[in-house]
XYZ file of C-alpha atoms in Angstrom:
374
model
C -3.366 -31.064 -3.070
C 0.209 -30.115 -2.727
C 0.906 -26.784 -3.779
C 4.308 -26.024 -5.626
C 5.767 -22.511 -4.927
C 7.980 -21.307 -7.861
C 9.193 -18.121 -8.493
C 7.822 -15.649 -11.174
C 9.590 -13.028 -13.056
C 8.617 -9.709 -11.875
C 9.987 -7.520 -14.668
C 6.974 -6.027 -16.498
C 6.730 -5.500 -20.211
C 7.500 -2.323 -21.767
C 4.671 -0.281 -22.541
C 3.979 1.082 -26.160
C 1.709 4.224 -26.577
C -0.857 3.126 -29.339
C -3.983 1.956 -27.499
C -5.616 -1.519 -28.585
C -9.290 -1.856 -28.459
C -11.746 -5.025 -29.104
C -8.667 -7.320 -28.816
C -8.696 -10.574 -27.338
C -5.482 -12.229 -26.360
C -6.628 -15.544 -24.723
C -4.837 -17.655 -27.236
C -1.370 -16.331 -26.591
C -2.233 -15.163 -23.311
C 0.211 -11.660 -23.973
C -0.620 -8.784 -21.477
C 0.822 -6.424 -23.852
C -2.316 -4.987 -25.611
C -3.867 -5.013 -22.061
C -0.812 -2.828 -21.089
C -1.117 -0.472 -24.193
C -4.472 0.131 -23.185
C -3.796 1.749 -20.070
C -3.290 5.454 -20.330
C -0.015 6.998 -19.494
C -1.292 9.061 -16.810
C -1.978 6.138 -14.833
C 1.601 5.575 -13.702
C 2.392 8.907 -12.275
C 2.617 8.646 -8.513
C 3.441 11.994 -6.975
C 5.193 11.860 -3.673
C 2.610 14.191 -2.282
C -0.115 11.483 -2.886
C 1.915 8.605 -1.235
C 2.197 10.779 2.039
C -1.498 11.863 2.043
C -2.708 8.099 1.495
C -0.294 7.423 4.456
C -1.627 10.086 6.622
C -4.901 8.992 5.952
C -4.307 5.638 6.807
C -2.412 6.155 10.010
C -5.163 9.041 11.105
C -8.164 6.360 10.223
C -6.314 3.803 12.494
C -5.395 6.321 15.260
C -8.707 7.419 15.794
C -10.162 3.883 15.961
C -7.424 3.283 18.425
C -8.322 5.974 20.549
C -11.850 5.295 20.456
C -11.309 1.497 21.646
C -9.164 2.926 24.303
C -12.259 4.740 25.684
C -14.817 2.349 25.383
C -15.723 -0.723 27.528
C -19.340 -1.519 26.666
C -19.752 -4.248 24.325
C -21.855 -2.900 22.268
C -19.025 0.043 21.404
C -16.362 -2.682 21.291
C -17.946 -4.983 18.753
C -18.191 -2.468 16.021
C -15.195 -0.455 16.708
C -13.303 -3.783 16.505
C -14.916 -4.157 12.913
C -13.636 -0.817 12.076
C -10.149 -1.469 13.716
C -9.719 -4.505 11.526
C -10.653 -2.495 8.478
C -7.845 0.347 9.722
C -5.655 -2.383 9.941
C -6.439 -3.538 6.383
C -6.150 0.165 5.041
C -2.337 0.076 6.464
C -1.833 -3.110 5.064
C -3.182 -2.509 1.892
C -0.806 0.630 1.331
C 2.296 -1.218 2.330
C 1.294 -3.800 -0.147
C 1.315 -1.172 -2.815
C 4.694 -0.122 -1.371
C 5.837 -3.569 -1.944
C 4.897 -3.294 -5.354
C 6.652 -0.126 -5.857
C 3.380 1.530 -6.368
C 3.083 4.226 -3.583
C 6.490 6.082 -4.417
C 8.929 6.255 -6.822
C 11.798 5.531 -4.646
C 12.475 1.651 -4.042
C 14.150 2.666 -0.746
C 11.217 4.722 0.463
C 8.531 1.941 -0.618
C 10.569 -0.725 1.537
C 10.967 1.417 4.378
C 7.144 2.740 4.359
C 6.056 -1.272 3.435
C 7.694 -2.587 6.803
C 6.042 -0.090 8.878
C 2.844 -0.078 7.694
C 2.598 -3.765 7.781
C 3.474 -4.120 11.631
C -0.200 -3.301 12.768
C -1.053 -6.540 10.444
C 2.074 -8.650 11.887
C 3.217 -9.224 8.160
C 6.898 -9.758 7.385
C 7.672 -7.394 4.477
C 9.808 -9.620 2.530
C 8.166 -12.769 3.153
C 5.267 -11.307 1.626
C 6.769 -9.801 -1.211
C 7.675 -13.309 -2.192
C 4.628 -15.154 -1.538
C 2.401 -12.306 -3.077
C 4.476 -10.455 -5.319
C 6.316 -13.355 -7.164
C 4.064 -16.339 -6.392
C 0.540 -15.274 -6.262
C 0.868 -12.525 -8.958
C 3.213 -14.793 -11.020
C 0.401 -17.536 -11.022
C -2.565 -16.294 -10.320
C -5.432 -18.934 -10.264
C -3.083 -21.396 -11.787
C -3.424 -25.279 -10.531
C -0.923 -26.416 -7.884
C 0.863 -22.909 -7.832
C -1.197 -20.044 -6.596
C -1.972 -20.589 -2.962
C -4.203 -17.796 -2.467
C -7.472 -19.388 -1.590
C -6.822 -22.356 -3.876
C -9.839 -24.971 -4.419
C -9.615 -28.903 -3.705
C -10.900 -31.288 -6.135
C -13.563 -33.694 -5.366
C -10.792 -36.411 -5.347
C -8.522 -34.281 -3.063
C -11.341 -33.518 -0.528
C -12.489 -37.300 -0.423
C -8.691 -38.083 0.722
C -9.172 -35.574 3.800
C -9.700 -36.989 7.324
C -12.667 -36.055 8.918
C -11.144 -33.390 11.012
C -9.666 -31.702 7.676
C -13.082 -31.932 5.950
C -14.847 -30.321 8.597
C -12.267 -27.438 8.658
C -12.542 -26.849 4.946
C -16.279 -26.522 5.441
C -15.670 -24.038 7.958
C -12.801 -22.046 6.366
C -15.095 -22.216 2.926
C -18.123 -20.881 4.493
C -19.055 -17.137 4.481
C -17.400 -16.682 8.155
C -14.716 -18.831 7.295
C -12.671 -16.454 5.726
C -10.588 -15.031 8.232
C -9.660 -18.355 9.740
C -8.477 -19.431 6.258
C -6.076 -16.821 6.020
C -4.628 -16.994 9.492
C -3.446 -20.634 8.900
C -3.262 -20.983 5.188
C -1.824 -17.745 4.141
C -0.498 -15.757 7.405
C 1.184 -18.554 9.376
C 1.823 -21.296 6.553
C 2.854 -19.220 4.042
C 4.454 -16.488 5.814
C 5.625 -17.280 9.497
C 6.687 -21.271 9.503
C 7.552 -21.153 5.476
C 10.901 -22.178 4.451
C 12.157 -19.489 1.890
C 14.854 -20.355 -0.818
C 18.164 -19.873 0.571
C 18.764 -16.216 -1.270
C 15.588 -14.663 0.270
C 16.171 -15.892 3.945
C 18.883 -13.011 4.893
C 15.919 -10.472 3.914
C 13.294 -12.489 5.668
C 15.393 -12.972 8.792
C 16.096 -9.239 8.525
C 12.656 -8.026 8.254
C 11.598 -10.826 10.932
C 13.734 -8.864 13.426
C 12.190 -5.528 12.478
C 8.795 -6.808 12.783
C 9.283 -8.654 16.169
C 11.110 -5.452 17.541
C 8.425 -2.934 16.136
C 5.276 -4.827 17.432
C 7.001 -5.581 20.834
C 7.429 -1.690 21.324
C 3.849 -1.132 20.118
C 2.478 -3.923 22.471
C 4.575 -2.617 25.162
C 3.210 1.150 24.823
C -0.233 -0.195 25.000
C 0.487 -2.108 28.206
C 2.053 0.700 29.870
C -1.030 3.452 29.002
C -3.277 0.484 30.192
C -0.910 -0.283 33.442
C -1.640 3.561 34.085
C -5.468 4.031 33.142
C -6.911 0.723 33.994
C -4.581 -0.160 36.918
C -1.980 -3.124 36.773
C -1.451 -6.244 35.057
C -5.019 -7.050 34.359
C -5.526 -3.591 32.427
C -2.473 -3.712 30.682
C -3.277 -6.996 29.183
C -6.815 -5.870 28.368
C -5.450 -2.926 26.638
C -3.100 -5.046 24.608
C -6.137 -7.188 23.916
C -8.465 -4.845 22.342
C -6.286 -2.347 20.775
C -4.002 -5.124 19.133
C -4.685 -8.591 19.463
C -8.616 -8.306 18.465
C -8.110 -5.927 15.678
C -5.332 -7.999 14.149
C -7.965 -11.118 14.441
C -10.791 -8.843 12.888
C -7.828 -7.738 9.977
C -7.159 -11.578 9.088
C -11.259 -11.953 8.076
C -11.131 -8.605 6.570
C -8.322 -9.183 4.268
C -9.219 -12.880 3.817
C -12.828 -11.835 2.928
C -11.270 -9.293 -0.011
C -8.790 -11.972 -1.237
C -11.879 -14.155 -1.599
C -14.164 -11.861 -3.491
C -11.149 -10.990 -5.851
C -10.481 -14.613 -7.262
C -13.357 -16.774 -6.216
C -16.735 -16.686 -7.708
C -18.491 -18.959 -10.172
C -17.645 -17.084 -13.374
C -13.949 -17.005 -12.714
C -12.091 -19.934 -13.897
C -8.680 -21.645 -12.158
C -6.658 -23.400 -14.663
C -4.818 -26.576 -15.219
C -1.045 -25.702 -15.178
C -0.434 -26.322 -18.893
C -3.521 -24.283 -20.045
C -2.686 -21.319 -17.926
C -1.494 -17.854 -19.197
C -0.971 -14.291 -18.347
C -3.958 -13.148 -19.824
C -6.029 -16.079 -17.925
C -4.929 -15.262 -14.576
C -4.386 -11.484 -14.553
C -7.102 -10.194 -16.604
C -9.810 -13.150 -16.525
C -8.782 -14.242 -13.122
C -9.823 -11.150 -10.892
C -12.616 -9.018 -10.500
C -13.533 -5.461 -10.602
C -15.794 -4.784 -7.929
C -18.057 -1.602 -6.898
C -18.071 -1.050 -3.054
C -20.038 1.405 -1.060
C -17.674 4.533 -0.590
C -16.962 3.955 3.518
C -15.502 0.638 2.367
C -13.068 2.055 -0.258
C -12.389 4.896 2.228
C -10.085 2.132 4.322
C -9.653 -0.182 1.252
C -7.842 2.376 -1.168
C -9.682 0.773 -4.222
C -8.222 -2.517 -3.831
C -11.765 -3.732 -4.880
C -10.840 -2.590 -8.433
C -8.195 -5.399 -8.652
C -8.383 -6.094 -12.494
C -5.713 -3.358 -13.150
C -3.545 -4.214 -10.423
C -2.694 -7.590 -11.623
C -2.250 -6.135 -15.141
C 0.542 -3.729 -14.126
C 1.150 -3.603 -10.114
C 3.134 -0.401 -10.449
C -0.242 1.401 -11.265
C -0.969 3.334 -7.962
C -4.116 2.868 -5.956
C -5.365 6.200 -6.661
C -5.462 5.415 -10.607
C -6.851 2.103 -10.326
C -10.145 3.316 -11.634
C -9.334 5.268 -14.611
C -7.022 2.078 -15.776
C -9.930 -0.495 -15.001
C -11.960 2.094 -17.429
C -9.514 1.603 -20.158
C -9.153 -2.141 -19.926
C -12.947 -2.988 -19.758
C -13.412 -0.651 -22.973
C -10.892 -2.391 -24.614
C -11.734 -5.986 -23.541
C -15.243 -5.637 -22.588
C -15.943 -9.603 -22.751
C -13.128 -10.451 -20.491
C -13.388 -8.231 -17.582
C -15.641 -9.310 -14.639
C -17.183 -6.107 -13.173
C -20.408 -6.162 -11.001
C -21.365 -4.540 -7.422
C -20.129 -5.994 -4.316
C -23.230 -7.396 -2.084
C -23.284 -9.497 1.258
C -26.234 -11.840 -0.331
C -23.801 -12.398 -3.703
C -21.042 -13.140 -1.256
C -23.216 -15.482 0.836
C -24.278 -17.441 -2.366
C -20.602 -17.819 -3.957
C -19.300 -19.431 -0.454
C -22.287 -22.119 -0.871
C -21.464 -22.651 -4.557
C -17.564 -22.647 -4.598
C -16.358 -25.340 -2.330
C -14.736 -27.757 -4.835
C -13.345 -27.556 -8.478
C -13.267 -29.420 -11.426
C -10.017 -28.518 -13.021
C -11.202 -30.468 -16.253
C -14.459 -28.848 -16.856
C -13.243 -25.790 -15.160
C -16.340 -25.477 -13.068
C -17.091 -25.050 -8.954
C -18.916 -27.769 -7.307
C -21.006 -27.423 -4.396
C -20.449 -30.143 -1.609
C -24.137 -31.540 -2.643
C -22.659 -32.056 -6.265
C -20.184 -34.207 -5.123
C -22.086 -36.386 -2.832
C -24.639 -36.940 -5.866
C -21.845 -38.324 -8.222
C -20.862 -40.580 -5.361
C -17.393 -39.382 -5.137
C -17.870 -38.422 -1.446
C -20.319 -40.316 1.082
C -20.630 -37.595 3.763
C-alpha cells in the first residue's frame, strides 16, 4: 500500500480553564474538551527537571557502557546488550521529548539537547521532527498516511511477492519489531527519505552533525579498544559491542514500544475520510502500566494517550494528565497492564487489517476467505 506523507499543523489549540467531564467528541473529532480536562500544572517544565532527566539518562547509558567494556563472557554480554538498548532508548525518548518542545521552555535548548541525545540511536533530529511530529502525530492511525506500523489489507498482502510476504511475517512477529523499525522507520523514512524542499537544509545540517558526532564517538571507542584489547581487532570489537550491538538492540526496544502503543485488537485504524483527531490521538493509542525498571529507562513513554493529546506535556507529568483524561473520557481511553503474553497474542492476531469493517485479521482468516492461498 502506498503511503502518502502530508504535513500536519503542529499548533496546539488554546487551553481553556474549565474542566469537562463525561463528554465524548467522537462525532466532531475535536480535542478541545480533552485538553481542558488536563490540569494546568501538567504543563510546568522547570529547567532543573529537564537537566535531572538528562543526567539520569546519561548516567544509565554510561554505566551500561562501562559494564560492557569490562565484560567478555557471553552470559554477561547478552543481558548487558539488552540493557544497553534500553539505555539508548531512554536517551532517545528524552530527545524525542525535546523535539516536541516538552523538555525545556527554550526552543533552542530543546534543539541542542535533542540533537545530542539522538546520537547513540543514529537519528537525524530534523528528519525525525518531520516524520514523527508532523506526519505520525498529525495523522495517527490514518489509512495511507501514518507510516508507523501501518497495516496491510488482505488485498495488499495478496499482491506481495513471496519474499515480501516472508518479510512481513517476520517483521510482524513478536521478535520482528526491531527489523521492522530498522527498515521501515529508520532506513526508509529517515536515512533514504527525500524530504520536501523546505526541510532539506535543516535535515542536511543535522545529518552533518550526526555523522560528525557519531564518528567522534566511534573513534573514541575504537581508540580505547585499541589500547585495552590490543590492535585493530580489539578496536573493532570494542566498537561492535559498545556501539553497533546497542544500536541494534535499541531498534528492537523502540520498535516494540511503538507497536504496543498503536497495535492491538481493540485499537482501530481509520479510513482516511472517517478519521479525526479524537479517533487518532485519544482512541488511537494506549496507557500501559509497566514495571518500574522499564519506566526507569523509558520515562513514562508507555503513558501514551496524553502525549498524543498534547505533545507539550513533559514526561514526568504524563501520569497525572492520563488520570485526568481517563476520568473525563472513561469509555475512550484504552488502559491496561503491559504483559509479555499479551504482546505475543496481539502479534499473532494483528497481521492484516480490514479498513471497511475496522478489524484486525490473522493470516488464517485471510486464507479461509480465499483471498490468499498460502
